[in-house]
Short mmCIF file of C-alpha atoms in Angstrom, two decimals:
data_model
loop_
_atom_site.label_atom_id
_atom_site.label_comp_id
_atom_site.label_asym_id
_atom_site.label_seq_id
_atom_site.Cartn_x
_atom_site.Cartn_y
_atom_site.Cartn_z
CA UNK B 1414 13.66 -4.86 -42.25
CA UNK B 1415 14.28 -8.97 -41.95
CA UNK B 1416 11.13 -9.86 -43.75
CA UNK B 1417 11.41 -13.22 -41.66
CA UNK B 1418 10.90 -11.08 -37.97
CA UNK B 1419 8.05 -9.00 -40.41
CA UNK B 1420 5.91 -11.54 -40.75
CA UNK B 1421 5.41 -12.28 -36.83
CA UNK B 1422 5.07 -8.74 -36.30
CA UNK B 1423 1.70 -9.00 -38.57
CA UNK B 1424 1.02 -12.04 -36.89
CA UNK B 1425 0.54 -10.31 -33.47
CA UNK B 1426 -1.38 -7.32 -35.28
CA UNK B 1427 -3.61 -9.29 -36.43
CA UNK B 1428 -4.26 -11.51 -33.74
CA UNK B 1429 -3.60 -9.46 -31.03
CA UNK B 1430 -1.56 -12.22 -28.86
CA UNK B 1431 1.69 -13.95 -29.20
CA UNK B 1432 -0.26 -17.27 -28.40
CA UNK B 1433 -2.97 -16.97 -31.14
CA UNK B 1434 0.24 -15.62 -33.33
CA UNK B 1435 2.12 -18.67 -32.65
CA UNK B 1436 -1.02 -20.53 -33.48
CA UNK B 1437 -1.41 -18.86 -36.80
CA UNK B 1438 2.36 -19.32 -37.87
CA UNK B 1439 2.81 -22.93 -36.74
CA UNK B 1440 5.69 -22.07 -34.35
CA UNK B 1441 5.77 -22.34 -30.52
CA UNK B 1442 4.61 -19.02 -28.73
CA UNK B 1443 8.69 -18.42 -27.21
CA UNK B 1444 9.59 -18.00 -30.78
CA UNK B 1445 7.42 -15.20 -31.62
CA UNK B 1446 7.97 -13.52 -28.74
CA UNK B 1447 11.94 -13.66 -29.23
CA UNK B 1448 11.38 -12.56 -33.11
CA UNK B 1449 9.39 -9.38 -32.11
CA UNK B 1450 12.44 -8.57 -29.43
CA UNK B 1451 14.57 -9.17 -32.38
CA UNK B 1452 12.07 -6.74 -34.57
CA UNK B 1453 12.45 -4.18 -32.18
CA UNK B 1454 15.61 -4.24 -31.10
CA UNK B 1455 16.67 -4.54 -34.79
CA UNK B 1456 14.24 -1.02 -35.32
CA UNK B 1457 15.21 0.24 -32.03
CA UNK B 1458 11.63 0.93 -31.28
CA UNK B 1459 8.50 -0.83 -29.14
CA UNK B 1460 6.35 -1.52 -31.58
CA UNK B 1461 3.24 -3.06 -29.36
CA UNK B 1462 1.98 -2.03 -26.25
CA UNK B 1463 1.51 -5.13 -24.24
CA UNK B 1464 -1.15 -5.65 -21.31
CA UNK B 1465 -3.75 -7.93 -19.76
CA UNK B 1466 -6.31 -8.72 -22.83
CA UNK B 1467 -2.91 -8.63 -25.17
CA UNK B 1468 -0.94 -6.83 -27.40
CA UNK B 1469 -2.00 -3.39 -29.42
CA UNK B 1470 0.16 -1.48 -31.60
CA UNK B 1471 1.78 1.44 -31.08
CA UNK B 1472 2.07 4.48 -33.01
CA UNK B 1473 5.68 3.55 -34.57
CA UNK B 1474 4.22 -0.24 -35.17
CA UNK B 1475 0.95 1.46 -36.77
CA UNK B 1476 3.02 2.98 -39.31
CA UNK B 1477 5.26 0.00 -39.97
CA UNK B 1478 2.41 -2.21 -40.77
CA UNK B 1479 1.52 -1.20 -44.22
CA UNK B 1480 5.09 -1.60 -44.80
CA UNK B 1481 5.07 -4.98 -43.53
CA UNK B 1482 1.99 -5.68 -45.39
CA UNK B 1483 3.49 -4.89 -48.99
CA UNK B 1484 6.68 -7.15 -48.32
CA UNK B 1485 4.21 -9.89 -47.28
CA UNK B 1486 2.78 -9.20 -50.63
CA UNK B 1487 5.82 -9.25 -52.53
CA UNK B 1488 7.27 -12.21 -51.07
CA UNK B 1489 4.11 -14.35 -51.73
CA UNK B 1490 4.06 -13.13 -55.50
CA UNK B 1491 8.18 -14.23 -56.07
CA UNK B 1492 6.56 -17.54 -53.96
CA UNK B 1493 3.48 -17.77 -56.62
CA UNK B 1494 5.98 -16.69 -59.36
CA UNK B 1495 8.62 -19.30 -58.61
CA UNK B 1496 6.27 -22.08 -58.17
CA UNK B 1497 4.57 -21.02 -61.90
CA UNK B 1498 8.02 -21.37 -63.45
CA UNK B 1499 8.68 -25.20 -62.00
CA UNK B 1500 7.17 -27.68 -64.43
CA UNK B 1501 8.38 -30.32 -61.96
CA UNK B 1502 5.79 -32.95 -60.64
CA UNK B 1503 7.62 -32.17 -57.41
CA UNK B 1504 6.66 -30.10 -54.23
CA UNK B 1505 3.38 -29.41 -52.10
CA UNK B 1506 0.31 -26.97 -53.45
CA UNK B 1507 -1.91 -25.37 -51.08
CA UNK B 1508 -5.88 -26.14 -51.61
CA UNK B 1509 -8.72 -24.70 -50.26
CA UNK B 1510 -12.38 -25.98 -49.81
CA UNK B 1511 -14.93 -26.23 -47.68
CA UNK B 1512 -15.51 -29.73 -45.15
CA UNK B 1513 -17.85 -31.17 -47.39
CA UNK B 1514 -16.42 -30.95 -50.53
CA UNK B 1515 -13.01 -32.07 -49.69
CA UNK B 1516 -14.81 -35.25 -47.37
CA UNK B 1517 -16.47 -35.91 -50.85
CA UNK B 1518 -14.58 -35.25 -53.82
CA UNK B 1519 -11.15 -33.91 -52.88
CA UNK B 1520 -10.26 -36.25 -51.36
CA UNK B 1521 -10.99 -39.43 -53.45
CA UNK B 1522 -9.14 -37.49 -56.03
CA UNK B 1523 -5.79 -36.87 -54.06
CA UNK B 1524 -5.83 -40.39 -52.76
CA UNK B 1525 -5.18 -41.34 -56.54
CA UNK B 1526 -2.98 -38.61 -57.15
CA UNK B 1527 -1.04 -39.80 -54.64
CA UNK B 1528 -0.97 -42.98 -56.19
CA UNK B 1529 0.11 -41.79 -59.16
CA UNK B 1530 2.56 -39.00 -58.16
CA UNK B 1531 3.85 -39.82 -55.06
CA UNK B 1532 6.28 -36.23 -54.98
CA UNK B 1533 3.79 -34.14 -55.10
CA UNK B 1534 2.13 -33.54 -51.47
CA UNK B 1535 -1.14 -31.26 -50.79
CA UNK B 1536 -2.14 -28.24 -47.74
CA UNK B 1537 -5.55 -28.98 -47.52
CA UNK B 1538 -7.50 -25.41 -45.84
CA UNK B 1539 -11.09 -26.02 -44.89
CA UNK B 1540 -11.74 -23.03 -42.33
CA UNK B 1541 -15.17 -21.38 -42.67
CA UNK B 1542 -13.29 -18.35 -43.81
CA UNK B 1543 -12.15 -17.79 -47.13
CA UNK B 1544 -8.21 -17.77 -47.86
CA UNK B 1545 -7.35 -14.88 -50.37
CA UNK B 1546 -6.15 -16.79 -53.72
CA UNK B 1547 -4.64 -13.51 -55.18
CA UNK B 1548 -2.86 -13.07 -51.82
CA UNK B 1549 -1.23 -16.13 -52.22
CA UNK B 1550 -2.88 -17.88 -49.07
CA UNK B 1551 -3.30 -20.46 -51.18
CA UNK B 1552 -2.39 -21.55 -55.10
CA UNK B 1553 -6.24 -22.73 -55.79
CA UNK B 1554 -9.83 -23.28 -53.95
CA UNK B 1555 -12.57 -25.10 -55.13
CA UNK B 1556 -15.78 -23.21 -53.47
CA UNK B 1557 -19.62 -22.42 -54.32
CA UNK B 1558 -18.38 -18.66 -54.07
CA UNK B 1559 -17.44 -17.51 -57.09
CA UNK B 1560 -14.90 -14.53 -56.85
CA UNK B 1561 -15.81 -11.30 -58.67
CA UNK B 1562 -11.31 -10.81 -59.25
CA UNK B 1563 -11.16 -10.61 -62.81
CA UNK B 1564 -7.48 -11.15 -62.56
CA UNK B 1565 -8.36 -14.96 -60.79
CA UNK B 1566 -8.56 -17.71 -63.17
CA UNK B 1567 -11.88 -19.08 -62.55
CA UNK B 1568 -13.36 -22.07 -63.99
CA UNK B 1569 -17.18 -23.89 -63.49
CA UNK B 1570 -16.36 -27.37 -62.41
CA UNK B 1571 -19.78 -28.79 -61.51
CA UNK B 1572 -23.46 -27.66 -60.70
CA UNK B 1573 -24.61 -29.81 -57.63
CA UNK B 1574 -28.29 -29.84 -56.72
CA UNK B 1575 -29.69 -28.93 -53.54
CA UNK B 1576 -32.37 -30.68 -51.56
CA UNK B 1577 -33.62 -30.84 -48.10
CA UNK B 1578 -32.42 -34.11 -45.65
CA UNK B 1579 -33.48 -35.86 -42.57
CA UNK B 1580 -32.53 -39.19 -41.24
CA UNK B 1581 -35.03 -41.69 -41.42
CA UNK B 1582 -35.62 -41.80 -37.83
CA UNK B 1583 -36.73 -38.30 -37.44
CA UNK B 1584 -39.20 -39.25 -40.60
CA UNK B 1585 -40.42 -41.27 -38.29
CA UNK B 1586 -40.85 -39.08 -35.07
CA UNK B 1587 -41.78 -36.19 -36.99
CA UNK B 1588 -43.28 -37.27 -40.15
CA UNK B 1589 -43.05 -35.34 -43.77
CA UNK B 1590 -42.74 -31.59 -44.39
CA UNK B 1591 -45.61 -30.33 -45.90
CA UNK B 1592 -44.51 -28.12 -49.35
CA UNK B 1593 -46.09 -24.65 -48.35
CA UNK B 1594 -46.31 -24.93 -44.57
CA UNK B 1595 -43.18 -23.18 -44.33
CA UNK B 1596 -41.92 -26.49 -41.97
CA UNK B 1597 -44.13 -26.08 -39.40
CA UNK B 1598 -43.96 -28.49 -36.80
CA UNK B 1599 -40.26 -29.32 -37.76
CA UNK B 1600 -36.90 -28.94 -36.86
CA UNK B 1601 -33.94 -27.34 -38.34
CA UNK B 1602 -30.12 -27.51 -38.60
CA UNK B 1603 -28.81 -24.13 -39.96
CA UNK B 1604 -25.49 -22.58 -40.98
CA UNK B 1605 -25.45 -19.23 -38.73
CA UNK B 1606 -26.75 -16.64 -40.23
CA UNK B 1607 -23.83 -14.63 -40.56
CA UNK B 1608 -21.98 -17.13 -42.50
CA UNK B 1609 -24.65 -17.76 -44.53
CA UNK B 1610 -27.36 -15.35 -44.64
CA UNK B 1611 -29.19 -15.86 -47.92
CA UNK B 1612 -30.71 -19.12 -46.38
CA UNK B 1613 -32.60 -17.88 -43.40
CA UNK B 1614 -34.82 -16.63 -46.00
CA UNK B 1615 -35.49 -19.49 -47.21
CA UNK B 1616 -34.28 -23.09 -48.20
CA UNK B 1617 -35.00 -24.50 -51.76
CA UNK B 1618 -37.51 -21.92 -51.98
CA UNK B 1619 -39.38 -22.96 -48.81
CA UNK B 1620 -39.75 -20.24 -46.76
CA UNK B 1621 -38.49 -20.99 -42.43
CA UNK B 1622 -41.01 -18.57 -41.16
CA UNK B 1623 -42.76 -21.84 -38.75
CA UNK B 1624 -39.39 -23.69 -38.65
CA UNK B 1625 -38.06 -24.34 -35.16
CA UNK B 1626 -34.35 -23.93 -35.75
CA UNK B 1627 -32.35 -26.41 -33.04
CA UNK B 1628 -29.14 -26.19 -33.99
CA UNK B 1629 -26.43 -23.33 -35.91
CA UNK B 1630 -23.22 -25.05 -36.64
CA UNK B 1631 -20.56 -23.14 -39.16
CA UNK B 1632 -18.80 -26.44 -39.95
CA UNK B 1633 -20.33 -28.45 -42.62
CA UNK B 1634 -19.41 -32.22 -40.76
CA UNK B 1635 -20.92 -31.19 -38.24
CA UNK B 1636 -24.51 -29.93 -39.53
CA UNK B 1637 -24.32 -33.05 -41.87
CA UNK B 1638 -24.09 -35.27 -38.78
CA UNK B 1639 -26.41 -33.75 -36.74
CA UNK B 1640 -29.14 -34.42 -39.55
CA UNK B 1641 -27.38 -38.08 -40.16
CA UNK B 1642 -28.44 -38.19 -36.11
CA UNK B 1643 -31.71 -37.29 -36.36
CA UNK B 1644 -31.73 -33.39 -35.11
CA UNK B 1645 -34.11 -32.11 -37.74
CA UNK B 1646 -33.68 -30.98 -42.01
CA UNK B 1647 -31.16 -29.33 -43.42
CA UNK B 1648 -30.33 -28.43 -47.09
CA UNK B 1649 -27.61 -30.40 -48.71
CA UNK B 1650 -26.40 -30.51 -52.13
CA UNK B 1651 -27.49 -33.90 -53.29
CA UNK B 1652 -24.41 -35.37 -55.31
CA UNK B 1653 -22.51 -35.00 -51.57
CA UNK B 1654 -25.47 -36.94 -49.60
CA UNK B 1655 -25.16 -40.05 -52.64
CA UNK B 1656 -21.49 -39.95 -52.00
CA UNK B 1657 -21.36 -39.38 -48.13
CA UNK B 1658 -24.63 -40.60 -46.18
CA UNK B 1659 -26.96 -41.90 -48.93
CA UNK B 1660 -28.87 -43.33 -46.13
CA UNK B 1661 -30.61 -39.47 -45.58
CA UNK B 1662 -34.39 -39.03 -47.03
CA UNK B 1663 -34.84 -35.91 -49.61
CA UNK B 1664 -38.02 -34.85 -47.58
CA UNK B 1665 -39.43 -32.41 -49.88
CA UNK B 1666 -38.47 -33.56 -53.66
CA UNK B 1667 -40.59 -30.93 -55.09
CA UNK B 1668 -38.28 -27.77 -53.27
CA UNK B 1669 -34.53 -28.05 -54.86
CA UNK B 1670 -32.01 -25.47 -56.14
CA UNK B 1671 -28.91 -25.24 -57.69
CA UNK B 1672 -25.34 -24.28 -56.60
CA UNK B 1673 -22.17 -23.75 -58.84
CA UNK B 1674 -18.92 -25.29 -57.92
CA UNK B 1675 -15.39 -23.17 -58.77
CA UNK B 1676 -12.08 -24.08 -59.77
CA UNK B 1677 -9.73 -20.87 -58.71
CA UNK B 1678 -6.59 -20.66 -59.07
CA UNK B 1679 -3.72 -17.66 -59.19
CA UNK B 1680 -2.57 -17.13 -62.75
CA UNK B 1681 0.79 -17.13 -61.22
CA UNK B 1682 0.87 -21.27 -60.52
CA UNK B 1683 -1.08 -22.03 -63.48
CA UNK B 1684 1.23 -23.08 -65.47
CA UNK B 1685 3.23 -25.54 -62.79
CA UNK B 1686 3.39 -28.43 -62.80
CA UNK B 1687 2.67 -29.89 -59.57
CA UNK B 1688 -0.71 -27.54 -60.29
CA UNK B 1689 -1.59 -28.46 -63.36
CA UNK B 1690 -1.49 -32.19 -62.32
CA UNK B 1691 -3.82 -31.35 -59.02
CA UNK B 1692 -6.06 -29.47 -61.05
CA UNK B 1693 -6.50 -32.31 -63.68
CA UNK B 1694 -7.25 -34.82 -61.17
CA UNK B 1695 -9.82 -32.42 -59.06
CA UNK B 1696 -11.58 -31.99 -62.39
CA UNK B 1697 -11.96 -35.92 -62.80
CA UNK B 1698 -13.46 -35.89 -59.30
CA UNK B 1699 -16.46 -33.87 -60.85
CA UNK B 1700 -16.55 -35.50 -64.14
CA UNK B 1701 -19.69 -37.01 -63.72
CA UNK B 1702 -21.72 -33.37 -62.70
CA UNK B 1703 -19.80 -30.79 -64.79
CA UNK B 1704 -16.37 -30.40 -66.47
CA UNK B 1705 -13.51 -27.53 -66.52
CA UNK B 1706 -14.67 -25.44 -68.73
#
């Protein structure tokens, strides 16, 4: 099998349309639909079933998948293998973050790497989901998640602080929580609770049992703007909110916690060059809370 046709093929699988395939692979949606009649014409077999709400597989494609899957897996570990070997300063690496932390400290520390190493250019990821670093999806993340892999190389850069924000304005129309109260009589911004489920406990260690949650945003710009606007608290780690909006109020200093930043990276790339470099300057971002270590 053309692993170049195999890919699209678990494109479709997994997305269950050529659109959202074409979407996923950065190509135009008459492409993958002439590389899976390529696929199957090559196999001289249908492999999905196509109709109305989009593409399922059939029983031949079912059993090509796995297949598919391993070659996927093999070609990003020659990819991850190839890229460990080059001790070039030359070439792109793939990162991935979350909003926040690349708004804040990513990206202050590419700008100079791109300064200073103008060949080396950067994939930036910051979807809500997390890209699978052993997978190859990308060569390194920096996330608050730290991976249970033993086989990931996974270092502490930073431990941020977390407090709870509002703008001064809704200070104003709603006045101070009260530690204890459990925010009655106040408003607030949440990640959904399937993204991030721990906090509808509780936030900083104040329970949200007489909250009035207005708004559930999974993007982390958006929940820090909405608070920046005056729609009610949120938690915030506090080193982003000096850095990004120091204009917010920490409305209940006594309630705080603390969150771990990671450095993780494939042990395949660690040794490039291009990696090394990005890594070095990433942990210079967080110099001042933590170091590589």
């Amino acid at each position: 099998m053309n692993w170049d046709n195999t890919r699209y093929l678990l494109a479709i699988a997994r997305t269950g349309s050529l659109r959202a395939a074409a979407v996923s692979l950065g190509v135009d949606q008459a492409t993958v639909a002439r590389r899976l009649r390529a696929l199957e014409q090559e196999l001289k077999t249908s492999l999905f079933t196509r109709h109305p709400e989009g593409y399922s597989l059939t029983a031949a494609g079912e059993l090509l998948v796995p297949e598919a899957e391993m070659m996927e897996a093999a070609a990003a570990a020659m990819r991850r293998k190839t890229i460990g070997l080059d001790s070039s300063l030359a070439g792109t690496v793939h990162i991935a973050s979350t909003e926040s932390l690349a708004r804040c400290f990513l990206l202050p520390a590419l700008s100079g790497l791109r300064r200073s190493h103008p060949d080396i250019s950067v994939t930036l990821s910051t979807a809500p989901a997390l890209l699978d670093i052993k997978r190859g999806e990308a060569d390194l993340a920096v996330r608050s998640a730290r991976p249970t892999d033993g086989s990931l190389i996974i270092r502490r850069l930073a431990t941020v602080r977390m407090g709870l924000y509002a703008s001064a304005d809704y200070v104003a129309r709603h006045g101070l929580p009260v530690a204890g109260s459990a925010f009655a009589g106040h408003d607030l911004v949440m990640f959904p609770r399937d993204v991030l489920p721990q906090y509808w406990r509780e936030l900083c260690g104040e329970p949200l049992t007489n909250g009035n949650i207005v708004m559930e945003t999974a993007s982390q710009l958006l929940l820090m703007e909405a608070v920046r606007q005056g729609m009610g608290i949120s938690m915030m780690a506090r080193e982003i909110v000096e850095r990004c909006c120091p204009e917010l109020i920490n409305v209940m200093p006594s309630r705080g916690d603390a969150a771990d930043i990671w450095l993780v990276v494939n042990p395949d790339v660690w040794t490039s060059g291009r990696v090394r470099v990005v890594i070095e300057a990433i942990g210079r971002a967080f110099s001042a809370y933590g170091k590589i270590g």
